[in-house]
Coordinates of N, CA, C and O in Angstrom, one line a residue:
M1 N -30.7 -81.0 -32.4 CA -30.5 -82.1 -31.6 C -31.1 -81.8 -30.3 O -31.0 -80.7 -29.8
S2 N -31.5 -82.9 -29.6 CA -32.0 -82.8 -28.2 C -31.0 -82.3 -27.3 O -29.8 -82.6 -27.4
E3 N -31.5 -81.6 -26.3 CA -30.5 -81.2 -25.2 C -29.8 -82.3 -24.5 O -28.9 -82.1 -23.8
T4 N -30.4 -83.5 -24.5 CA -29.8 -84.6 -23.8 C -28.6 -85.2 -24.4 O -28.0 -86.1 -24.0
A5 N -28.4 -84.8 -25.7 CA -27.2 -85.3 -26.4 C -26.0 -84.5 -26.0 O -25.6 -83.5 -26.5
T6 N -25.2 -85.1 -25.1 CA -23.9 -84.5 -24.8 C -22.8 -85.2 -25.4 O -22.8 -86.5 -25.5
P7 N -21.8 -84.5 -26.0 CA -20.8 -85.1 -26.7 C -20.0 -86.1 -25.7 O -19.8 -85.9 -24.5
A8 N -19.4 -87.1 -26.3 CA -18.5 -88.0 -25.7 C -17.2 -87.3 -25.4 O -17.0 -86.1 -25.8
P9 N -16.2 -87.8 -24.7 CA -15.0 -87.1 -24.3 C -14.3 -86.6 -25.6 O -13.7 -85.6 -25.5
N10 N -14.4 -87.3 -26.8 CA -13.8 -86.8 -27.9 C -14.6 -85.7 -28.6 O -14.2 -85.2 -29.6
G11 N -15.8 -85.5 -28.1 CA -16.6 -84.4 -28.6 C -17.6 -84.7 -29.8 O -18.2 -83.9 -30.3
S12 N -17.5 -85.9 -30.3 CA -18.2 -86.3 -31.5 C -19.8 -86.6 -31.3 O -20.0 -87.4 -30.3
V13 N -20.7 -85.9 -32.0 CA -22.0 -86.3 -32.0 C -22.4 -86.5 -33.4 O -22.4 -85.5 -34.3
T14 N -22.7 -87.7 -33.8 CA -23.0 -88.0 -35.2 C -24.3 -88.8 -35.4 O -24.6 -89.7 -34.5
P15 N -24.9 -88.9 -36.5 CA -26.0 -89.8 -36.7 C -25.6 -91.3 -36.7 O -24.5 -91.6 -37.2
A16 N -26.4 -92.1 -36.2 CA -26.1 -93.6 -36.1 C -26.1 -94.1 -37.6 O -25.3 -95.0 -37.9
V17 N -26.9 -93.6 -38.4 CA -26.9 -94.1 -39.8 C -26.7 -92.7 -40.6 O -27.7 -91.9 -40.6
E18 N -25.6 -92.5 -41.3 CA -25.4 -91.4 -42.0 C -26.3 -91.3 -43.2 O -26.7 -92.3 -44.0
G19 N -26.9 -90.0 -43.5 CA -27.6 -89.8 -44.7 C -29.1 -90.2 -44.6 O -29.8 -89.9 -45.6
W20 N -29.6 -90.5 -43.4 CA -31.0 -90.8 -43.3 C -31.8 -89.6 -42.7 O -33.0 -89.5 -42.9
F21 N -31.1 -88.6 -42.1 CA -31.8 -87.5 -41.5 C -30.8 -86.3 -41.3 O -29.6 -86.6 -41.3
T22 N -31.4 -85.1 -41.3 CA -30.6 -84.0 -41.1 C -30.7 -83.7 -39.5 O -31.5 -84.2 -38.8
T23 N -29.7 -82.8 -39.1 CA -29.7 -82.4 -37.7 C -30.0 -80.9 -37.5 O -30.1 -80.3 -38.5
G24 N -29.8 -80.3 -36.4 CA -30.0 -79.0 -36.1 C -31.4 -78.7 -35.4 O -32.0 -79.5 -35.0
D25 N -31.7 -77.3 -35.7 CA -33.0 -76.9 -34.9 C -34.2 -77.6 -35.6 O -35.3 -77.6 -34.9
E26 N -34.2 -77.8 -37.0 CA -35.3 -78.4 -37.6 C -35.0 -79.6 -38.4 O -34.9 -79.7 -39.6
P27 N -34.7 -80.7 -37.6 CA -34.3 -82.0 -38.4 C -35.4 -82.5 -39.3 O -36.5 -82.2 -39.0
A28 N -34.9 -83.2 -40.4 CA -35.8 -83.8 -41.3 C -35.3 -85.1 -41.7 O -34.0 -85.3 -41.9
L29 N -36.2 -86.1 -42.1 CA -35.7 -87.3 -42.6 C -35.4 -87.0 -44.1 O -36.0 -86.1 -44.7
I30 N -34.4 -87.7 -44.7 CA -34.0 -87.5 -46.1 C -34.6 -88.7 -46.9 O -34.2 -89.8 -46.6
G31 N -35.4 -88.5 -47.8 CA -36.0 -89.5 -48.7 C -35.6 -89.2 -50.1 O -34.7 -88.2 -50.3
T32 N -36.2 -90.0 -51.1 CA -35.9 -89.7 -52.5 C -37.2 -89.5 -53.2 O -38.2 -90.2 -52.8
K33 N -37.2 -88.8 -54.3 CA -38.3 -88.7 -55.2 C -38.0 -89.1 -56.5 O -36.9 -88.6 -57.1
C34 N -38.7 -90.1 -57.1 CA -38.5 -90.7 -58.5 C -38.6 -89.5 -59.4 O -39.6 -88.8 -59.4
Q35 N -37.5 -89.2 -60.3 CA -37.6 -88.2 -61.3 C -38.7 -88.6 -62.4 O -39.1 -87.6 -63.0
S36 N -39.1 -89.8 -62.5 CA -40.1 -90.1 -63.6 C -41.5 -90.1 -63.1 O -42.3 -89.4 -63.7
C37 N -41.8 -90.7 -62.0 CA -43.2 -90.8 -61.5 C -43.4 -90.0 -60.3 O -44.7 -89.8 -59.9
G38 N -42.4 -89.6 -59.5 CA -42.7 -88.7 -58.3 C -42.9 -89.6 -57.1 O -43.1 -89.0 -56.0
T39 N -42.7 -90.9 -57.2 CA -42.8 -91.7 -55.9 C -41.9 -91.3 -54.9 O -40.7 -91.2 -55.2
I40 N -42.3 -91.1 -53.6 CA -41.4 -90.7 -52.6 C -41.0 -92.1 -51.8 O -41.8 -92.9 -51.5
S41 N -39.7 -92.2 -51.4 CA -39.2 -93.3 -50.7 C -38.4 -92.9 -49.5 O -37.7 -91.9 -49.5
F42 N -38.5 -93.7 -48.4 CA -37.7 -93.5 -47.2 C -37.5 -95.1 -46.7 O -38.4 -95.9 -46.6
P43 N -36.2 -95.4 -46.5 CA -35.0 -94.6 -46.6 C -34.7 -94.3 -48.1 O -35.4 -94.8 -49.0
R44 N -33.7 -93.4 -48.2 CA -33.3 -93.1 -49.6 C -33.1 -94.2 -50.5 O -32.6 -95.3 -50.2
E45 N -33.6 -94.1 -51.8 CA -33.5 -95.1 -52.8 C -32.4 -94.8 -53.7 O -32.1 -93.6 -54.0
A46 N -31.6 -95.8 -54.2 CA -30.6 -95.6 -55.2 C -30.5 -96.6 -56.3 O -29.7 -96.3 -57.2
T47 N -31.4 -97.6 -56.2 CA -31.4 -98.6 -57.3 C -32.6 -98.6 -58.3 O -32.4 -98.5 -59.5
F48 N -33.8 -98.7 -57.7 CA -35.0 -98.7 -58.6 C -36.0 -98.2 -57.8 O -36.2 -98.0 -56.6
C49 N -37.1 -97.6 -58.6 CA -38.3 -97.0 -58.0 C -39.1 -97.9 -57.3 O -39.3 -99.2 -57.7
K50 N -39.7 -97.7 -56.2 CA -40.6 -98.5 -55.4 C -41.9 -98.7 -56.2 O -42.8 -99.6 -55.8
N51 N -42.3 -97.9 -57.1 CA -43.5 -97.9 -57.8 C -43.5 -99.1 -58.9 O -42.5 -99.1 -59.6
P52 N -44.3 -100.2 -58.6 CA -44.1 -101.4 -59.6 C -44.4 -101.0 -61.0 O -44.0 -101.8 -61.9
S53 N -45.0 -99.8 -61.3 CA -45.4 -99.5 -62.7 C -44.3 -98.6 -63.2 O -44.3 -98.2 -64.5
C54 N -43.2 -98.3 -62.5 CA -42.1 -97.4 -63.0 C -40.8 -98.2 -63.0 O -40.5 -98.9 -62.1
F55 N -40.0 -97.8 -64.1 CA -38.8 -98.5 -64.2 C -37.6 -97.5 -64.1 O -36.4 -97.9 -64.5
S56 N -37.8 -96.4 -63.5 CA -36.8 -95.4 -63.4 C -35.8 -95.7 -62.4 O -36.0 -96.6 -61.4
E57 N -34.6 -95.2 -62.6 CA -33.4 -95.5 -61.7 C -32.8 -94.1 -61.3 O -31.7 -94.1 -60.9
E58 N -33.5 -93.1 -61.5 CA -33.1 -91.7 -61.2 C -34.0 -91.1 -60.2 O -35.2 -91.0 -60.3
F59 N -33.2 -90.6 -59.0 CA -33.9 -89.9 -57.9 C -33.4 -88.7 -57.5 O -32.2 -88.3 -57.8
D60 N -34.1 -87.8 -56.9 CA -33.7 -86.6 -56.3 C -34.0 -86.7 -54.8 O -34.9 -87.2 -54.4
D61 N -33.0 -86.3 -54.0 CA -33.0 -86.3 -52.5 C -34.1 -85.3 -52.2 O -34.1 -84.2 -52.8
V62 N -34.9 -85.6 -51.2 CA -36.0 -84.6 -50.7 C -35.9 -84.7 -49.1 O -35.8 -85.6 -48.5
E63 N -36.1 -83.5 -48.5 CA -36.4 -83.6 -47.0 C -37.9 -83.8 -46.9 O -38.6 -83.1 -47.4
L64 N -38.2 -84.7 -46.0 CA -39.5 -85.1 -45.8 C -40.2 -84.2 -44.8 O -39.4 -83.5 -44.0
S65 N -41.5 -84.1 -44.7 CA -42.2 -83.2 -43.7 C -41.8 -83.6 -42.3 O -41.5 -84.9 -42.0
R66 N -41.5 -82.6 -41.4 CA -41.2 -82.8 -40.0 C -42.3 -83.4 -39.2 O -42.2 -83.9 -38.0
R67 N -43.5 -83.1 -39.6 CA -44.7 -83.4 -38.8 C -45.6 -84.5 -39.5 O -45.7 -84.4 -40.8
G68 N -46.2 -85.2 -38.8 CA -47.1 -86.2 -39.4 C -48.1 -86.7 -38.4 O -48.2 -86.1 -37.3
T69 N -49.1 -87.6 -38.7 CA -50.1 -88.1 -37.8 C -49.8 -89.5 -37.4 O -49.3 -90.3 -38.3
V70 N -50.1 -89.8 -36.2 CA -49.9 -91.2 -35.7 C -50.9 -92.1 -36.4 O -52.1 -91.8 -36.4
W71 N -50.4 -93.1 -37.2 CA -51.2 -94.0 -37.9 C -51.5 -95.3 -37.1 O -52.5 -95.8 -37.2
S72 N -50.4 -95.6 -36.3 CA -50.5 -96.7 -35.4 C -49.4 -96.7 -34.4 O -48.4 -95.9 -34.5
Y73 N -49.4 -97.4 -33.4 CA -48.4 -97.3 -32.3 C -48.4 -98.6 -31.4 O -49.4 -99.4 -31.4
T74 N -47.3 -98.9 -30.8 CA -47.1 -100.1 -29.9 C -46.1 -99.9 -29.0 O -45.4 -98.8 -29.1
D75 N -45.7 -100.7 -28.1 CA -44.5 -100.6 -27.3 C -43.6 -101.9 -27.4 O -44.2 -102.9 -27.8
A76 N -42.5 -101.7 -27.2 CA -41.4 -102.8 -27.4 C -41.2 -103.3 -25.9 O -40.3 -102.9 -25.3
Q77 N -42.0 -104.2 -25.5 CA -41.9 -104.8 -24.1 C -40.7 -105.7 -24.0 O -40.1 -105.9 -22.8
Y78 N -40.2 -106.3 -25.1 CA -39.1 -107.2 -25.1 C -38.0 -106.6 -25.8 O -38.2 -106.1 -26.8
Q79 N -36.7 -106.9 -25.4 CA -35.6 -106.3 -26.1 C -35.5 -106.9 -27.4 O -35.4 -108.1 -27.6
P80 N -35.3 -106.1 -28.5 CA -35.1 -106.6 -29.9 C -33.7 -107.3 -30.0 O -32.8 -107.1 -29.2
P81 N -33.6 -108.2 -31.0 CA -32.5 -109.0 -31.2 C -31.3 -108.1 -31.7 O -31.7 -106.9 -32.3
P82 N -30.0 -108.5 -31.8 CA -29.0 -107.7 -32.5 C -29.4 -107.4 -33.8 O -30.0 -108.4 -34.5
P83 N -29.1 -106.3 -34.4 CA -28.1 -105.4 -34.1 C -28.5 -104.3 -33.0 O -27.9 -103.4 -32.8
Y84 N -29.7 -104.5 -32.6 CA -30.3 -103.5 -31.5 C -29.2 -103.5 -30.4 O -28.6 -104.4 -29.8
I85 N -29.0 -102.1 -30.0 CA -28.0 -101.8 -28.8 C -28.9 -101.3 -27.7 O -29.5 -100.1 -27.9
P86 N -29.0 -102.0 -26.6 CA -29.9 -101.5 -25.5 C -29.2 -100.2 -25.0 O -28.1 -100.1 -24.9
R87 N -30.2 -99.3 -24.5 CA -29.7 -98.0 -23.9 C -29.5 -98.2 -22.4 O -28.8 -97.4 -21.9
S88 N -30.0 -99.3 -21.9 CA -29.9 -99.5 -20.4 C -29.7 -100.9 -20.1 O -30.1 -101.7 -20.8
D89 N -29.1 -101.2 -19.0 CA -29.1 -102.5 -18.5 C -29.6 -102.5 -17.0 O -29.0 -101.9 -16.2
P90 N -30.9 -103.0 -16.7 CA -31.7 -103.9 -17.5 C -32.5 -103.1 -18.5 O -32.6 -101.8 -18.5
Y91 N -33.0 -103.8 -19.6 CA -33.6 -103.3 -20.6 C -34.9 -102.6 -20.2 O -35.6 -103.0 -19.3
E92 N -35.2 -101.4 -20.8 CA -36.3 -100.5 -20.5 C -37.2 -100.5 -21.8 O -36.7 -100.1 -22.8
P93 N -38.4 -100.9 -21.6 CA -39.4 -100.9 -22.8 C -39.5 -99.4 -23.4 O -39.3 -98.4 -22.7
F94 N -39.8 -99.3 -24.8 CA -40.1 -98.0 -25.3 C -41.1 -98.1 -26.3 O -41.6 -99.2 -26.7
A95 N -41.7 -96.9 -26.7 CA -42.8 -96.8 -27.6 C -42.3 -96.7 -29.0 O -41.3 -96.0 -29.3
L96 N -43.1 -97.2 -29.9 CA -43.0 -97.0 -31.4 C -44.2 -96.5 -32.0 O -45.3 -96.8 -31.6
A97 N -44.0 -95.7 -33.0 CA -45.1 -95.0 -33.7 C -44.8 -95.1 -35.2 O -43.8 -94.9 -35.6
A98 N -45.9 -95.6 -35.9 CA -45.9 -95.6 -37.4 C -46.5 -94.2 -37.7 O -47.8 -94.0 -37.3
V99 N -45.9 -93.3 -38.4 CA -46.4 -92.0 -38.6 C -46.6 -91.7 -40.1 O -45.7 -91.9 -41.0
E100 N -47.9 -91.2 -40.4 CA -48.1 -91.0 -41.8 C -47.8 -89.5 -42.1 O -48.2 -88.6 -41.4
L101 N -46.9 -89.3 -43.1 CA -46.5 -87.9 -43.5 C -47.3 -87.4 -44.7 O -48.0 -88.2 -45.3
P102 N -47.4 -86.2 -44.7 CA -48.2 -85.5 -45.8 C -47.8 -86.1 -47.2 O -48.6 -86.0 -48.1
E103 N -46.6 -86.5 -47.3 CA -46.1 -87.1 -48.7 C -46.8 -88.5 -48.9 O -46.6 -88.9 -50.1
G104 N -47.5 -89.0 -48.0 CA -48.3 -90.2 -48.3 C -47.6 -91.4 -48.0 O -48.0 -92.5 -48.2
I105 N -46.4 -91.4 -47.2 CA -45.8 -92.6 -46.8 C -45.9 -92.7 -45.2 O -46.0 -91.6 -44.5
V106 N -45.7 -94.0 -44.7 CA -45.8 -94.1 -43.3 C -44.4 -94.6 -42.8 O -43.7 -95.5 -43.5
I107 N -43.8 -93.8 -41.8 CA -42.4 -94.1 -41.3 C -42.5 -94.6 -39.9 O -43.2 -93.9 -39.0
L108 N -41.9 -95.7 -39.6 CA -41.9 -96.3 -38.2 C -40.7 -95.7 -37.4 O -39.6 -95.6 -38.1
G109 N -40.9 -95.4 -36.3 CA -39.7 -94.8 -35.4 C -40.1 -95.0 -34.0 O -41.3 -95.0 -33.6
Q110 N -39.1 -94.9 -33.1 CA -39.2 -94.8 -31.6 C -39.9 -93.5 -31.4 O -39.7 -92.4 -32.2
V111 N -40.6 -93.4 -30.2 CA -41.1 -92.2 -29.7 C -40.1 -91.6 -28.8 O -39.3 -92.2 -28.1
A112 N -40.1 -90.3 -28.8 CA -39.1 -89.5 -28.1 C -39.1 -89.8 -26.6 O -40.1 -90.3 -25.9
D113 N -37.9 -89.5 -26.0 CA -37.7 -89.8 -24.6 C -38.7 -89.2 -23.8 O -39.1 -88.0 -24.0
G114 N -39.1 -89.8 -22.7 CA -40.1 -89.2 -21.8 C -41.6 -89.4 -22.3 O -42.5 -88.9 -21.6
F115 N -41.8 -90.0 -23.4 CA -43.1 -90.4 -23.9 C -43.4 -91.8 -24.1 O -42.5 -92.5 -24.5
G116 N -44.6 -92.2 -23.9 CA -44.9 -93.7 -24.1 C -46.3 -93.8 -24.8 O -46.9 -92.8 -25.3
V117 N -46.8 -95.1 -24.7 CA -48.0 -95.4 -25.5 C -49.3 -94.6 -24.9 O -50.1 -94.3 -25.5
D118 N -49.1 -94.3 -23.5 CA -50.3 -93.4 -23.0 C -50.3 -92.0 -23.5 O -51.2 -91.4 -23.3
D119 N -49.2 -91.6 -24.1 CA -49.1 -90.2 -24.7 C -49.5 -90.2 -26.2 O -49.4 -89.2 -26.9
L120 N -49.8 -91.3 -26.8 CA -50.1 -91.5 -28.2 C -51.7 -91.8 -28.4 O -52.2 -92.5 -27.6
K121 N -52.0 -91.3 -29.5 CA -53.4 -91.6 -30.1 C -53.5 -91.6 -31.5 O -52.9 -90.7 -32.1
V122 N -54.1 -92.5 -32.2 CA -54.1 -92.6 -33.6 C -54.8 -91.2 -34.1 O -55.9 -90.7 -33.5
G123 N -54.1 -90.6 -35.0 CA -54.6 -89.2 -35.5 C -53.9 -88.0 -34.9 O -54.1 -87.0 -35.4
N124 N -53.3 -88.2 -33.8 CA -52.6 -87.1 -33.2 C -51.3 -86.7 -34.0 O -50.8 -87.6 -34.6
T125 N -50.9 -85.4 -33.8 CA -49.8 -84.9 -34.5 C -48.5 -85.3 -33.8 O -48.4 -85.1 -32.5
V126 N -47.4 -85.6 -34.4 CA -46.1 -85.8 -33.8 C -45.1 -85.1 -34.7 O -45.3 -84.8 -35.9
E127 N -44.0 -84.7 -34.1 CA -42.9 -84.0 -34.7 C -41.6 -84.7 -34.6 O -41.3 -85.3 -33.7
L128 N -40.8 -84.7 -35.7 CA -39.5 -85.3 -35.7 C -38.5 -84.5 -34.8 O -38.4 -83.3 -34.9
V129 N -37.7 -85.3 -34.0 CA -36.7 -84.9 -33.2 C -35.5 -85.7 -33.3 O -35.6 -86.9 -33.7
V130 N -34.3 -85.2 -33.0 CA -33.1 -86.1 -32.9 C -32.6 -86.3 -31.5 O -32.6 -85.2 -30.8
E131 N -32.4 -87.5 -31.2 CA -32.0 -87.7 -29.8 C -30.9 -88.7 -29.8 O -30.7 -89.5 -30.8
P132 N -30.1 -88.9 -28.7 CA -29.0 -89.9 -28.6 C -29.6 -91.2 -28.7 O -30.8 -91.5 -28.1
L133 N -28.9 -92.1 -29.4 CA -29.3 -93.5 -29.4 C -28.4 -94.3 -28.5 O -28.8 -95.2 -27.7
Y134 N -27.1 -94.1 -28.7 CA -26.1 -94.8 -27.9 C -24.7 -94.1 -28.0 O -24.6 -93.2 -28.8
T135 N -23.8 -94.4 -27.1 CA -22.5 -93.9 -27.1 C -21.4 -95.0 -27.3 O -21.6 -96.0 -26.6
D136 N -20.5 -94.8 -28.3 CA -19.5 -95.7 -28.5 C -18.1 -95.0 -28.4 O -18.1 -93.8 -28.0
E137 N -17.1 -95.7 -28.8 CA -15.8 -95.1 -28.6 C -15.6 -93.9 -29.5 O -14.6 -93.1 -29.3
T138 N -16.5 -93.7 -30.5 CA -16.3 -92.6 -31.4 C -17.2 -91.4 -31.0 O -17.0 -90.3 -31.4
G139 N -18.0 -91.6 -30.0 CA -18.9 -90.5 -29.5 C -20.3 -90.9 -29.4 O -20.7 -92.1 -29.4
V140 N -21.2 -89.8 -29.4 CA -22.6 -90.0 -29.3 C -23.2 -90.2 -30.6 O -22.9 -89.5 -31.6
R141 N -24.0 -91.3 -30.8 CA -24.7 -91.6 -32.0 C -26.2 -91.2 -31.9 O -26.9 -91.6 -30.8
T142 N -26.7 -90.5 -32.7 CA -28.1 -90.1 -32.7 C -29.0 -90.7 -33.6 O -28.5 -91.3 -34.7
T143 N -30.3 -90.8 -33.5 CA -31.4 -91.2 -34.3 C -32.6 -90.1 -34.3 O -32.7 -89.3 -33.4
W144 N -33.5 -90.4 -35.2 CA -34.7 -89.6 -35.1 C -35.7 -90.4 -34.3 O -35.7 -91.6 -34.1
R145 N -36.6 -89.6 -33.8 CA -37.7 -90.1 -32.9 C -39.0 -89.2 -33.1 O -38.8 -88.1 -33.7
W146 N -40.1 -89.8 -32.9 CA -41.4 -89.0 -33.0 C -41.8 -88.4 -31.6 O -42.0 -89.2 -30.7
K147 N -42.0 -87.2 -31.5 CA -42.3 -86.4 -30.2 C -43.8 -85.9 -30.5 O -44.1 -85.2 -31.4
P148 N -44.7 -86.5 -29.6 CA -46.0 -85.8 -29.5 C -46.0 -84.3 -29.4 O -45.2 -83.7 -28.7
V149 N -46.9 -83.6 -30.3 CA -47.0 -82.2 -30.3 C -47.9 -81.8 -29.1 O -49.0 -82.3 -28.9
A150 N -47.4 -80.7 -28.3 CA -48.1 -80.3 -27.1 C -49.5 -80.0 -27.2 O -50.3 -80.4 -26.5
A151 N -50.0 -79.4 -28.3 CA -51.4 -79.1 -28.5 C -52.3 -80.3 -28.5 O -53.4 -80.3 -27.9
D152 N -51.8 -81.4 -29.0 CA -52.5 -82.6 -29.1 C -52.6 -83.2 -27.7 O -53.5 -83.8 -27.2
Q153 N -51.4 -83.1 -26.9 CA -51.4 -83.6 -25.6 C -52.4 -83.0 -24.6 O -53.0 -83.6 -23.9
E154 N -52.6 -81.7 -24.8 CA -53.4 -80.9 -23.9 C -54.8 -81.2 -24.3 O -55.7 -81.4 -23.3
S155 N -55.2 -81.5 -25.5 CA -56.6 -81.9 -25.9 C -56.9 -83.3 -25.5 O -58.1 -83.7 -25.5
K156 N -56.0 -84.1 -25.0 CA -56.1 -85.5 -24.6 C -56.9 -85.6 -23.3 O -57.6 -86.6 -23.1
S157 N -56.7 -84.6 -22.5 CA -57.3 -84.7 -21.1 C -58.7 -84.3 -21.1 O -59.3 -83.7 -21.8

């Protein structure tokens, strides 16, 4: 978990969406792998395989790779509609990255705090981190984000 995630008065720090990612020193997204054809899905699949040629309904949970490459990126200059919960008032734009994982899937997510579109380049390596998303009456809610890897950032200049 990021150092910026400080517990709420009740001490609770939990994922905003349970079961989508692990926490700790090496967080990972949790996907599923079809037992029949091997298709990887994120978020986790529970009903049918995403492969149109497969009719399996049986899956194994898998931790996805923590690192991937930037496939595309943009910034959210305008506040998304509900159920989005703004982190600040007034709204502050943030960067989004579509990241291709070695498993062959592309995962969209916000970019880590302190980084923006100027820190991204298609093909650069990013790593999954867990950071606070918002705080409510139950405590701090966390989400995954993509953090540019330092070696790529140094080669940018």
